Coordinates of C-alpha atoms in Angstrom, one line a residue:
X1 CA -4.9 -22.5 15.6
X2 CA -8.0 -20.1 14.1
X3 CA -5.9 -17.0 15.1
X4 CA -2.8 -18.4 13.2
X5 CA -4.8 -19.2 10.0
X6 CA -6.2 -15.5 10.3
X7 CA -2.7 -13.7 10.5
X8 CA -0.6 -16.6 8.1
X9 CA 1.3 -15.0 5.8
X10 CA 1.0 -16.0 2.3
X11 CA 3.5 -18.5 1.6
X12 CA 2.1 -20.1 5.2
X13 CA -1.3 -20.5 3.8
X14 CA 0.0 -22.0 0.3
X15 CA 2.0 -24.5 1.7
X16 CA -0.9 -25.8 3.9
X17 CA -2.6 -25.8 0.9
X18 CA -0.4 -28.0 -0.6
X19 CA -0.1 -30.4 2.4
X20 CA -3.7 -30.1 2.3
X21 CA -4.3 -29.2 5.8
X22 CA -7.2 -27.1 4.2
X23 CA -9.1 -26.3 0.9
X24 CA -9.4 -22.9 -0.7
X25 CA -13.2 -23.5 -0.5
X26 CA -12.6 -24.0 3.6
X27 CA -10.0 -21.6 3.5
X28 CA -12.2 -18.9 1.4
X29 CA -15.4 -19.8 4.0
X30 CA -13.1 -19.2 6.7
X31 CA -12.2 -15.5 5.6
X32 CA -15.5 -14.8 4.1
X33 CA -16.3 -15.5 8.1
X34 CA -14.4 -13.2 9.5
X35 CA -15.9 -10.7 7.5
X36 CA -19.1 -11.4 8.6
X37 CA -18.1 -11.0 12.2
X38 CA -15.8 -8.3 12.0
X39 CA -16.2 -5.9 9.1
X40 CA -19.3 -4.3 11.4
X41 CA -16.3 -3.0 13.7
X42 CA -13.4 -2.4 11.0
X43 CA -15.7 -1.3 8.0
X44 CA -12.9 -2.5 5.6
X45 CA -14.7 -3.7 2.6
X46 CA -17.4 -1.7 0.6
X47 CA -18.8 -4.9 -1.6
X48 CA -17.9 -8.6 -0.3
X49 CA -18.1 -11.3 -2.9
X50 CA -19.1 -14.2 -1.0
X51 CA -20.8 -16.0 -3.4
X52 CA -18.4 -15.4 -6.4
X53 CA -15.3 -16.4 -3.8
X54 CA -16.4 -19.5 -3.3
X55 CA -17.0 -20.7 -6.9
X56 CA -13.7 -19.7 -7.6
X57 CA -12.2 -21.2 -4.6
X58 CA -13.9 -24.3 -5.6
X59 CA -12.5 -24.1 -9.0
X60 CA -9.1 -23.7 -7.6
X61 CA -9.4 -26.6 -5.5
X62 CA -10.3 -28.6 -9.1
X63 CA -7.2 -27.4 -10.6
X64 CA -4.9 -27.9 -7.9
X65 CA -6.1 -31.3 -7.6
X66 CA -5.5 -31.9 -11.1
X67 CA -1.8 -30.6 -11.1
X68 CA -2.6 -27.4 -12.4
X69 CA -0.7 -25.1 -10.7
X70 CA -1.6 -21.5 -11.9
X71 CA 1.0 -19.5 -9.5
X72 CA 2.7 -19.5 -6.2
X73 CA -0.9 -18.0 -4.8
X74 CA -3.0 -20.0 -6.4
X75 CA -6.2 -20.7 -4.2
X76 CA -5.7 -17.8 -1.4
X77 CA -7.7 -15.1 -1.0
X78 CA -7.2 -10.9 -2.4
X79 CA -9.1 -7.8 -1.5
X80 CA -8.7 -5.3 -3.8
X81 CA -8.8 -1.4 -3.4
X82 CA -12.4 0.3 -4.9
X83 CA -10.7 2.0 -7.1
X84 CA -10.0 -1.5 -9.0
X85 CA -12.8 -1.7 -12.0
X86 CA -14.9 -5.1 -12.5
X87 CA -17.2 -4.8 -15.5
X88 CA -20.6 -5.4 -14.3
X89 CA -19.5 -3.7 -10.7
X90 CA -19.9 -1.1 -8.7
X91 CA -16.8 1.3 -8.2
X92 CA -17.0 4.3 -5.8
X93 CA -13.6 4.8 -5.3
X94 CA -14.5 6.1 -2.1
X95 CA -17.4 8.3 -3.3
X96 CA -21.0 8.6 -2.4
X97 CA -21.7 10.8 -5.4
X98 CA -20.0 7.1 -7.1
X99 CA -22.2 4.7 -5.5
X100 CA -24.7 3.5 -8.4
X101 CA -21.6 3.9 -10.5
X102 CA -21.3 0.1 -12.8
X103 CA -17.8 -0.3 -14.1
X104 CA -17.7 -1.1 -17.9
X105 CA -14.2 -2.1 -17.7
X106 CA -11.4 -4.6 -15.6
X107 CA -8.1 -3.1 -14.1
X108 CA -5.5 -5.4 -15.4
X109 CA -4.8 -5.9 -11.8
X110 CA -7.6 -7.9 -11.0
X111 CA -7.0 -9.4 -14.3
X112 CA -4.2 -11.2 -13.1
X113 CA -4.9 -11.7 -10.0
X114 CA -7.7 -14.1 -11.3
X115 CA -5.5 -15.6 -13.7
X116 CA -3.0 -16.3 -10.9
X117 CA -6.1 -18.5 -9.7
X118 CA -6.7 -16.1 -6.5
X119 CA -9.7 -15.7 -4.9
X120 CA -11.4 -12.2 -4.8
X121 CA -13.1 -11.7 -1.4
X122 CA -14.4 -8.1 -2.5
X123 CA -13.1 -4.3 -2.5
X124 CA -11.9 -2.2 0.3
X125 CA -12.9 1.0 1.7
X126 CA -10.8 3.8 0.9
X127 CA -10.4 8.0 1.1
X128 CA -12.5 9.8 -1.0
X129 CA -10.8 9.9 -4.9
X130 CA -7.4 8.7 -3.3
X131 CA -6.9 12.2 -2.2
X132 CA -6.6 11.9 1.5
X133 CA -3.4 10.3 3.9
X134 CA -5.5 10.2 7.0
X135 CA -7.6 7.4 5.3
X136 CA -10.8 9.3 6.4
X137 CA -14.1 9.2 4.5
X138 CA -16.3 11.8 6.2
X139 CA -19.5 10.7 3.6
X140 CA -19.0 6.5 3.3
X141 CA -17.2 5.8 6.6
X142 CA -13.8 6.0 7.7
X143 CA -12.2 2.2 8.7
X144 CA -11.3 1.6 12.0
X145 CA -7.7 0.8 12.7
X146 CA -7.3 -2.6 14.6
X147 CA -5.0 -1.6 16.9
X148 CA -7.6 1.3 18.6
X149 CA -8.5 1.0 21.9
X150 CA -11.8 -0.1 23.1
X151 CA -13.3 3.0 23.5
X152 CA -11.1 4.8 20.8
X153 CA -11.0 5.1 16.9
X154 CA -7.5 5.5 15.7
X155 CA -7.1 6.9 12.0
X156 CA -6.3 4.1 9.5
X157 CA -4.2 6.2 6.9
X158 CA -4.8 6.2 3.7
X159 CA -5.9 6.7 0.6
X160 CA -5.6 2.5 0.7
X161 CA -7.9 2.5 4.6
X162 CA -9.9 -0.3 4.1
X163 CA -6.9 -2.6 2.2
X164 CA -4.7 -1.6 5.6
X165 CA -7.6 -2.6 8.0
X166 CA -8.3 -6.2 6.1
X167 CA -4.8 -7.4 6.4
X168 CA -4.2 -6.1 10.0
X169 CA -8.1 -7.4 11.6
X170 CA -7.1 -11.2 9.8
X171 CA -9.9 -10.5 7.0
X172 CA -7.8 -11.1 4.0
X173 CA -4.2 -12.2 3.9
X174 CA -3.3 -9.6 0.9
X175 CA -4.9 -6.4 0.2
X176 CA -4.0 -4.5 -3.2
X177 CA -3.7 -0.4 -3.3
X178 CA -2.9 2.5 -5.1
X179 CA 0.0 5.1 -4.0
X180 CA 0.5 8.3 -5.4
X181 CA 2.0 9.8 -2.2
X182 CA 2.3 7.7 0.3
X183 CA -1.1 5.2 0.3
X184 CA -0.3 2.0 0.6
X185 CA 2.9 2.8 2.9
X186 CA 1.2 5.4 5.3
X187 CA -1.7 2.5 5.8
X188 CA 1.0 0.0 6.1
X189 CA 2.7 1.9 8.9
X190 CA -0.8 2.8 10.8
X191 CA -1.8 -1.0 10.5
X192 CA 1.6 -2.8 11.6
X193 CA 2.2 -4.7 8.1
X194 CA 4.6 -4.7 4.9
X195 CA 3.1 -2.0 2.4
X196 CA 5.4 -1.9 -1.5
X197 CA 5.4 1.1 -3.4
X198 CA 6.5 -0.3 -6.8
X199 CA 8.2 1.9 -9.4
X200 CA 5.6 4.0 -11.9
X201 CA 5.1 2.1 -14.8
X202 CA 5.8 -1.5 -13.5
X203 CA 2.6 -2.7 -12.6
X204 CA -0.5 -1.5 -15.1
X205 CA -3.0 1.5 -14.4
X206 CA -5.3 0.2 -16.7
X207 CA -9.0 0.1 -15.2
X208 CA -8.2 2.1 -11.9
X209 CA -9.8 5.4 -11.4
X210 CA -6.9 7.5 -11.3
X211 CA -5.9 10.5 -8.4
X212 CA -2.5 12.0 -10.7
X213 CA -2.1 9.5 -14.0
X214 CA 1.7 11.2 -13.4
X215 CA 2.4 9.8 -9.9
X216 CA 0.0 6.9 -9.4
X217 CA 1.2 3.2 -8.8
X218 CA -0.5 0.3 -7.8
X219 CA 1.1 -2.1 -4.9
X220 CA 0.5 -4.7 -2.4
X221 CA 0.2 -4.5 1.3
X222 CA 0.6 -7.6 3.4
X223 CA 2.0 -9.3 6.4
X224 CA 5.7 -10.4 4.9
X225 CA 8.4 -8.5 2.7
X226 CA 8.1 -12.2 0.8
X227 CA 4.5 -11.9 0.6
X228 CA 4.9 -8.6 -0.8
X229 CA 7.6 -9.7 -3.3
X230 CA 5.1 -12.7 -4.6
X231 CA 2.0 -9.7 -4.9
X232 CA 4.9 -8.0 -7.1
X233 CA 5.6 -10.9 -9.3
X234 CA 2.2 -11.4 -10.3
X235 CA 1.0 -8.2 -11.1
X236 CA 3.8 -6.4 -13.0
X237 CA 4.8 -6.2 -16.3
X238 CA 3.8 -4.8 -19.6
X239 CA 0.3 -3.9 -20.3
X240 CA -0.5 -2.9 -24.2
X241 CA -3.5 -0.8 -22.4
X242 CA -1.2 1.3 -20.5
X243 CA 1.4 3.2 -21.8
X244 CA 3.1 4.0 -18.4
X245 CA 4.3 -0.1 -18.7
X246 CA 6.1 0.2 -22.1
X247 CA 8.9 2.2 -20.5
X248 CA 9.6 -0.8 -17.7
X249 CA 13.1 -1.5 -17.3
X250 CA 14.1 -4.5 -15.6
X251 CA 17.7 -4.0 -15.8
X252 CA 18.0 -7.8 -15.6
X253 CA 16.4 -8.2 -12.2
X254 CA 13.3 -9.9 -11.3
X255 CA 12.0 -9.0 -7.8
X256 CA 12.1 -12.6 -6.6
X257 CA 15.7 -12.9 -7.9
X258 CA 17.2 -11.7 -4.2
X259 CA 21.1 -11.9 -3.7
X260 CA 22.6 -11.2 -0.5
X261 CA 21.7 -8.1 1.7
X262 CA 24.8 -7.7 3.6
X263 CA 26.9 -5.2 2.1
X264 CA 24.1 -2.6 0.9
X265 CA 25.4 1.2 1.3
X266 CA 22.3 2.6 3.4
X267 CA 22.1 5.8 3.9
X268 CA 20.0 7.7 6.4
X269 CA 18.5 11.0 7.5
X270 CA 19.7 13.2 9.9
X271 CA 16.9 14.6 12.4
X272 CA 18.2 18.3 11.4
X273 CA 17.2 17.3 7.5
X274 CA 13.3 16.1 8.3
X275 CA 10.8 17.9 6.7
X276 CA 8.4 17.9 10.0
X277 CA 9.2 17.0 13.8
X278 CA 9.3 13.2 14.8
X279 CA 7.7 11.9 17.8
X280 CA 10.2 10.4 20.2
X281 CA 8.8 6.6 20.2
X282 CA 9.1 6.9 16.4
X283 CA 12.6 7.8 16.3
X284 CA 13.4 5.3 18.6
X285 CA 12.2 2.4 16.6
X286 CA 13.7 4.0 13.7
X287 CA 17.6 4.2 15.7
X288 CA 16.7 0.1 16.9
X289 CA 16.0 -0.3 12.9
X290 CA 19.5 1.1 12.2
X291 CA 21.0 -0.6 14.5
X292 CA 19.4 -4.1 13.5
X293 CA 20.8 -3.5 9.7
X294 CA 24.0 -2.2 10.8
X295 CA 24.1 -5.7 12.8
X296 CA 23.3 -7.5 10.0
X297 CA 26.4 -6.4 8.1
X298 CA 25.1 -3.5 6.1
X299 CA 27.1 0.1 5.8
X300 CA 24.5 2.2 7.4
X301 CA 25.5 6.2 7.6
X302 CA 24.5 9.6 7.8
X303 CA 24.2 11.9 4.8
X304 CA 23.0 14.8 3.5
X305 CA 20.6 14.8 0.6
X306 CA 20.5 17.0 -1.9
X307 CA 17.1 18.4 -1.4
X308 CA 14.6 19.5 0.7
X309 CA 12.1 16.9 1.3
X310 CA 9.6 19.6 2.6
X311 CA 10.1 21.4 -1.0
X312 CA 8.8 18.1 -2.7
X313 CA 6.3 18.1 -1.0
X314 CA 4.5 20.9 -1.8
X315 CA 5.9 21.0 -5.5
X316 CA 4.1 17.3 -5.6
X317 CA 1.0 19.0 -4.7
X318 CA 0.9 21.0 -7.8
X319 CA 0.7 18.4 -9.8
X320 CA -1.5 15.9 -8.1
X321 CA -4.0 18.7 -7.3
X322 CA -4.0 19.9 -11.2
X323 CA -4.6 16.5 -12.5
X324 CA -6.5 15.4 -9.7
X325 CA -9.1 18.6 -10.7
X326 CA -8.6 17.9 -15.2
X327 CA -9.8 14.2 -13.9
X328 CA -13.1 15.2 -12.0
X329 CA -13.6 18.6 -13.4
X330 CA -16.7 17.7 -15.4
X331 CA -19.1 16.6 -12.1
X332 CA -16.7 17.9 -8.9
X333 CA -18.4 21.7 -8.6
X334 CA -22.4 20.1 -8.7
X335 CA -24.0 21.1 -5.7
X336 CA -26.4 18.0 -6.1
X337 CA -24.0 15.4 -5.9
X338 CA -22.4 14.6 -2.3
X339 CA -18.5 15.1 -2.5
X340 CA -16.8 15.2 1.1
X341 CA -16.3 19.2 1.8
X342 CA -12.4 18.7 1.9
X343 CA -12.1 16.5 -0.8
X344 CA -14.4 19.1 -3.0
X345 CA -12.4 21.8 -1.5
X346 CA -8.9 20.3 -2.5
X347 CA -9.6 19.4 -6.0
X348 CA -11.5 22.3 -7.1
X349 CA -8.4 23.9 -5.7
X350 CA -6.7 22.6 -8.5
X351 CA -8.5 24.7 -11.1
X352 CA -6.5 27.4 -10.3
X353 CA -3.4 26.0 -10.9
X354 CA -1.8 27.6 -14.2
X355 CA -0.2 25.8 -17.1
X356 CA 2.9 28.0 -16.3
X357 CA 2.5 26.4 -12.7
X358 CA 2.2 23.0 -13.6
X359 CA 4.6 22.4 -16.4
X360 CA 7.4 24.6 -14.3
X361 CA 6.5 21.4 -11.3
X362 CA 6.9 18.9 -13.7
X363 CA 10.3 20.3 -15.2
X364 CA 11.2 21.0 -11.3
X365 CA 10.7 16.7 -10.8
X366 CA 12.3 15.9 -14.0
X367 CA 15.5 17.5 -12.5
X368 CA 15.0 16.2 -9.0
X369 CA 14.9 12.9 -10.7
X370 CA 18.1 13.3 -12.1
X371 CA 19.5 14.5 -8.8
X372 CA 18.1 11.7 -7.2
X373 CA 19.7 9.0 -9.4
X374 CA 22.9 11.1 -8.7
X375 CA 23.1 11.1 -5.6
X376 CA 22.2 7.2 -5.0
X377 CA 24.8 6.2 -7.1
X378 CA 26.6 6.4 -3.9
X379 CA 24.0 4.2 -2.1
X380 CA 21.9 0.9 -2.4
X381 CA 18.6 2.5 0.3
X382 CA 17.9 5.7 1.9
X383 CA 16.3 5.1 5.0
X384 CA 13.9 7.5 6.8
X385 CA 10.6 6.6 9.2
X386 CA 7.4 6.0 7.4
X387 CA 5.1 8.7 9.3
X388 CA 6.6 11.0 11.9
X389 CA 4.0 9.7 14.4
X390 CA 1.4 6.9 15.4
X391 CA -1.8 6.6 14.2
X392 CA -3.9 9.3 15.9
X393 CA -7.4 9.3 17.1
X394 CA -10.4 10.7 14.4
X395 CA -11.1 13.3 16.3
X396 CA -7.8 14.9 16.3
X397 CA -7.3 15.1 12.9
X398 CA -6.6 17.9 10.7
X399 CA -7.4 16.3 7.5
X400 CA -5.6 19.0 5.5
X401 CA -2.4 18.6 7.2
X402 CA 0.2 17.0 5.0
X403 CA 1.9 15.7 8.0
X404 CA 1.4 12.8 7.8
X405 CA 3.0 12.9 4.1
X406 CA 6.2 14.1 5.1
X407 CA 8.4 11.2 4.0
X408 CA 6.2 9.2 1.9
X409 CA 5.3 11.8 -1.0
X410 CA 8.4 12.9 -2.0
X411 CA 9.3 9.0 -3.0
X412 CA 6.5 9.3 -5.6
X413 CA 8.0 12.5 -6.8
X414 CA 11.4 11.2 -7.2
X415 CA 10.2 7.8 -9.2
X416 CA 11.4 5.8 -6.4
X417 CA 9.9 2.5 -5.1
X418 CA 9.7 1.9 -1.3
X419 CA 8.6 -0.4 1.4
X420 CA 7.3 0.6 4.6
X421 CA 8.3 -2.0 7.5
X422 CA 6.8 -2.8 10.8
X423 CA 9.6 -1.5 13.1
X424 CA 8.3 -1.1 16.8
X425 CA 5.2 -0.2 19.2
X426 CA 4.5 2.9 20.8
X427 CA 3.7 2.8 24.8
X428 CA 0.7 2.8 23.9
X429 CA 0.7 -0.5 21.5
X430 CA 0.7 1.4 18.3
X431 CA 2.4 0.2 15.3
X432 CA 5.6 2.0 14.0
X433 CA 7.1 1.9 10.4
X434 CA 10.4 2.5 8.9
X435 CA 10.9 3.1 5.7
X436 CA 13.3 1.7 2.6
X437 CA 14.1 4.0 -0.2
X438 CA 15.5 2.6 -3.6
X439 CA 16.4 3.9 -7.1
X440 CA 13.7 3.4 -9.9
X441 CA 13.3 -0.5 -10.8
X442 CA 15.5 -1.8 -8.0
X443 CA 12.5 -3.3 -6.2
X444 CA 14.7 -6.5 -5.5
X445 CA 17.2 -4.2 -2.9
X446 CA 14.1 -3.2 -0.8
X447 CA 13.0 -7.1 -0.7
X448 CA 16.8 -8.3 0.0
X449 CA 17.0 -5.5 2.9
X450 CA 13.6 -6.1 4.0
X451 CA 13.4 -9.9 4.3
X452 CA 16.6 -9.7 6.0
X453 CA 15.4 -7.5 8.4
X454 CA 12.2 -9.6 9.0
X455 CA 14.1 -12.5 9.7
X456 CA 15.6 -11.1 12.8
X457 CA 12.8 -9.2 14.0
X458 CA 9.3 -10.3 15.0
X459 CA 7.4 -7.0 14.9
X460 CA 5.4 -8.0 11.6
X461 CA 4.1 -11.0 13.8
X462 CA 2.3 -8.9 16.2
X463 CA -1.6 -9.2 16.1
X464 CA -3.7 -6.4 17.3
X465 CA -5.9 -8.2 20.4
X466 CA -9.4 -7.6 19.6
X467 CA -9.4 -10.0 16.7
X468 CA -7.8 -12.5 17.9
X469 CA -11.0 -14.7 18.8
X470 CA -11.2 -18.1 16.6
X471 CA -13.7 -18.1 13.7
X472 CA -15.5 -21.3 13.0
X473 CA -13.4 -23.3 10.6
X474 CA -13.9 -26.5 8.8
X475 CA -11.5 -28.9 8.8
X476 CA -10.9 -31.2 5.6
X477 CA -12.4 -34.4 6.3

């Protein structure tokens, strides 16, 4: 009963809320005590706001009581990602040299999430800056994925570690992150859960410390493609603050307006055309996920893209690690303040990329774009594995390997959105993603394909053991 509370997925928690089975005060206590027990192993969350959480909780409760209904999620608890501003608040985004640092501003993010009446449990642990896919933090602490063993300490990926970890350990049902290559998805894949990478420009930027202002996107990562899709509704639209949003085109479509999946053109990869070697156990959840659409009535088949995903790669890297260096160049280079060596290392790389070298990479995505759009015209997804691998163990980790990057960066190059989807378990008991590709804006296609494929399989159910135990909880009286 505890354990099922702990790993509910959004619209299971909301409904109990409305059959009043629980309040969001008990509900918010009952999260706020997981934390207590469990973030000494996980180290998910740099700042809980226990206090805070439970006034607004108890406000919640006063509204819904009343008839006020301020959303589909209002009364459930959020973490959000530390690179999310809250005047008055400490933001690090995952930096020592950051940790005195009092936000003057709010993200439009946490905006609405408050005004959809959630309840903000605190922020999450995350790579240094947003600049690392490993999820480690050599300087504030590197999140422990759930699913390690005992006496091991897998990677959580990143830069979104600490949003990852919450959902999976039952510490928060819905984390928020940032993706610029690959950071909500890669931590979503690690982790076993649903991780969105929204189109650039559909959710606000406004009040989060930026990696590439170019390639940034804010997105959700949860237990259900639904849950996911409800995150989405909530947070997007236009944002006078942030001119990235005034472009938005909806084309018509709301991402809770699903039609029917069966039918979608999906394309995949063939082994010859990825950019780095798959493990085995990964590209045999990834042949079971083919085979689970194609059963499902969808026209799954190979094709050849048009590009070279490895080129994309590294042509993405220009431009992240240029703006990534114009955005900390003032502070990055003082020997006085602690930066991670890599992290230092990478973006002071960045100063010696030339204007010839950065506006050729940004003419070079412009046209990939283009050839992108192209070539889906012919497709509704492109579907590829999230990361070539499992998560791997700390120590083994070259953190300046973009491995781990290999199908989830391009997406951000090419203005896609994706969804990563819990697709299998290594022998081991280590979670496996697969990942849908869609055309800018057509957010609704990954939700249509992804809650089909959710309702057949049961691998987003899966709870790692180790956090499993019941936490007290009050029952309404």
């Amino acid at each position: 009963m505890m354990g099922d509370v702990a790993f509910s997925s959004l619209t299971e928690l909301v409904e109990n809320l409305k059959n009043r089975a629980y309040s969001s005060v008990e509900l918010t206590q009952f999260f706020l005590d997981r934390i207590s027990r469990y973030d000494c192993t996980t180290h998910a969350f740099t700042a809980v706001y226990a206090k805070e959480a439970l006034m607004q909780a108890h406000a919640a409760d006063l509204q819904r009581s009343s008839g006020l209904i301020l959303s589909p999620l209002h009364g459930l608890p959020v973490a959000v990602k530390d690179i999310c501003e809250i005047s008055g608040r400490s933001t690090t985004a995952g930096s020592q040299a950051w940790s005195k640092r009092v936000s003057s501003v709010t993200a439009t993010v946490v905006e609405r999430l408050q005004a959809a009446g959630m309840i903000l449990l605190g922020k999450t642990h995350m790579s240094e800056f947003s600049f690392c896919g490993w999820g480690v933090n050599p300087l504030m602490g590197t999140p422990r994925n759930p699913w390690s063993g005992p006496a091991s300490h897998r990677v959580p990926g990143g830069s979104s570690s600490g949003s990852g970890v919450a959902v999976a350990a039952g510490l928060t049902p819905l984390a928020i992150g940032s993706d610029t290559g690959g950071s909500v998805r890669i931590p979503a894949a690690f982790n076993g859960l649903t991780g969105l990478k929204p189109t650039y420009g559909r959710i606000s930027l406004y009040g989060t410390v930026p990696l590439s202002g170019t390639l940034d996107s804010i997105g959700p990562i949860a237990r259900t493609v639904q849950d996911a899709a409800l995150a989405i509704r909530i947070l997007e639209g236009f944002d006078a603050r942030d001119p990235g949003t005034r472009g938005q085109i909806r084309s018509g479509q709301d991402p809770m307006q699903t039609g029917l999946a069966h039918n979608l053109r999906v394309a995949i990869m063939s082994p010859s055309q990825y950019p780095v070697m798959v493990s085995d156990e990964v590209q045999s959840a990834t042949d079971s996920a083919i085979l689970t659409f194609r059963s499902l009535g969808m026209n799954v088949e190979y094709a050849k893209l048009p590009f070279d995903f490895a080129d994309l790669i590294m042509t993405q890297g220009v431009i992240t690690s240029a703006e990534a260096y114009w955005q900390h160049a003032d502070y990055i280079e003082d020997p006085d303040l602690a930066f991670g060596p890599s992290i230092r290392r990478r973006i002071i790389g960045g100063k010696h990329i030339t204007a010839q070298a950065y506006l050729a990479a940004l003419a070079h995505r412009r046209n990939s774009m283009v050839q992108f759009n192209r070539w889906m015209q012919r497709y509704d997804l492109l579907l590829t594995p999230t990361v070539a691998f499992v998560a791997p163990s700390i120590d083994d980790v070259d953190v300046e390997s973009k491995s781990v990057l290999a199908f989830v960066r391009p997406v951000s190059y090419l203005n896609a959105c994706a969804i990563s989807l819990p697709a299998g378990f290594s022998k081991n008991g280590l979670p496996i993603g697969v990942q849908l590709i869609a055309k800018p804006w057509d957010e609704s296609v990954l939700i249509d394909a992804g809650n089909e494929f959710q309702r057949v399989t049961d691998w987003h159910r899966r709870r790692p053991d180790g956090f499993l135990q019941a936490t007290a909880f009050l029952a309404p009286a």
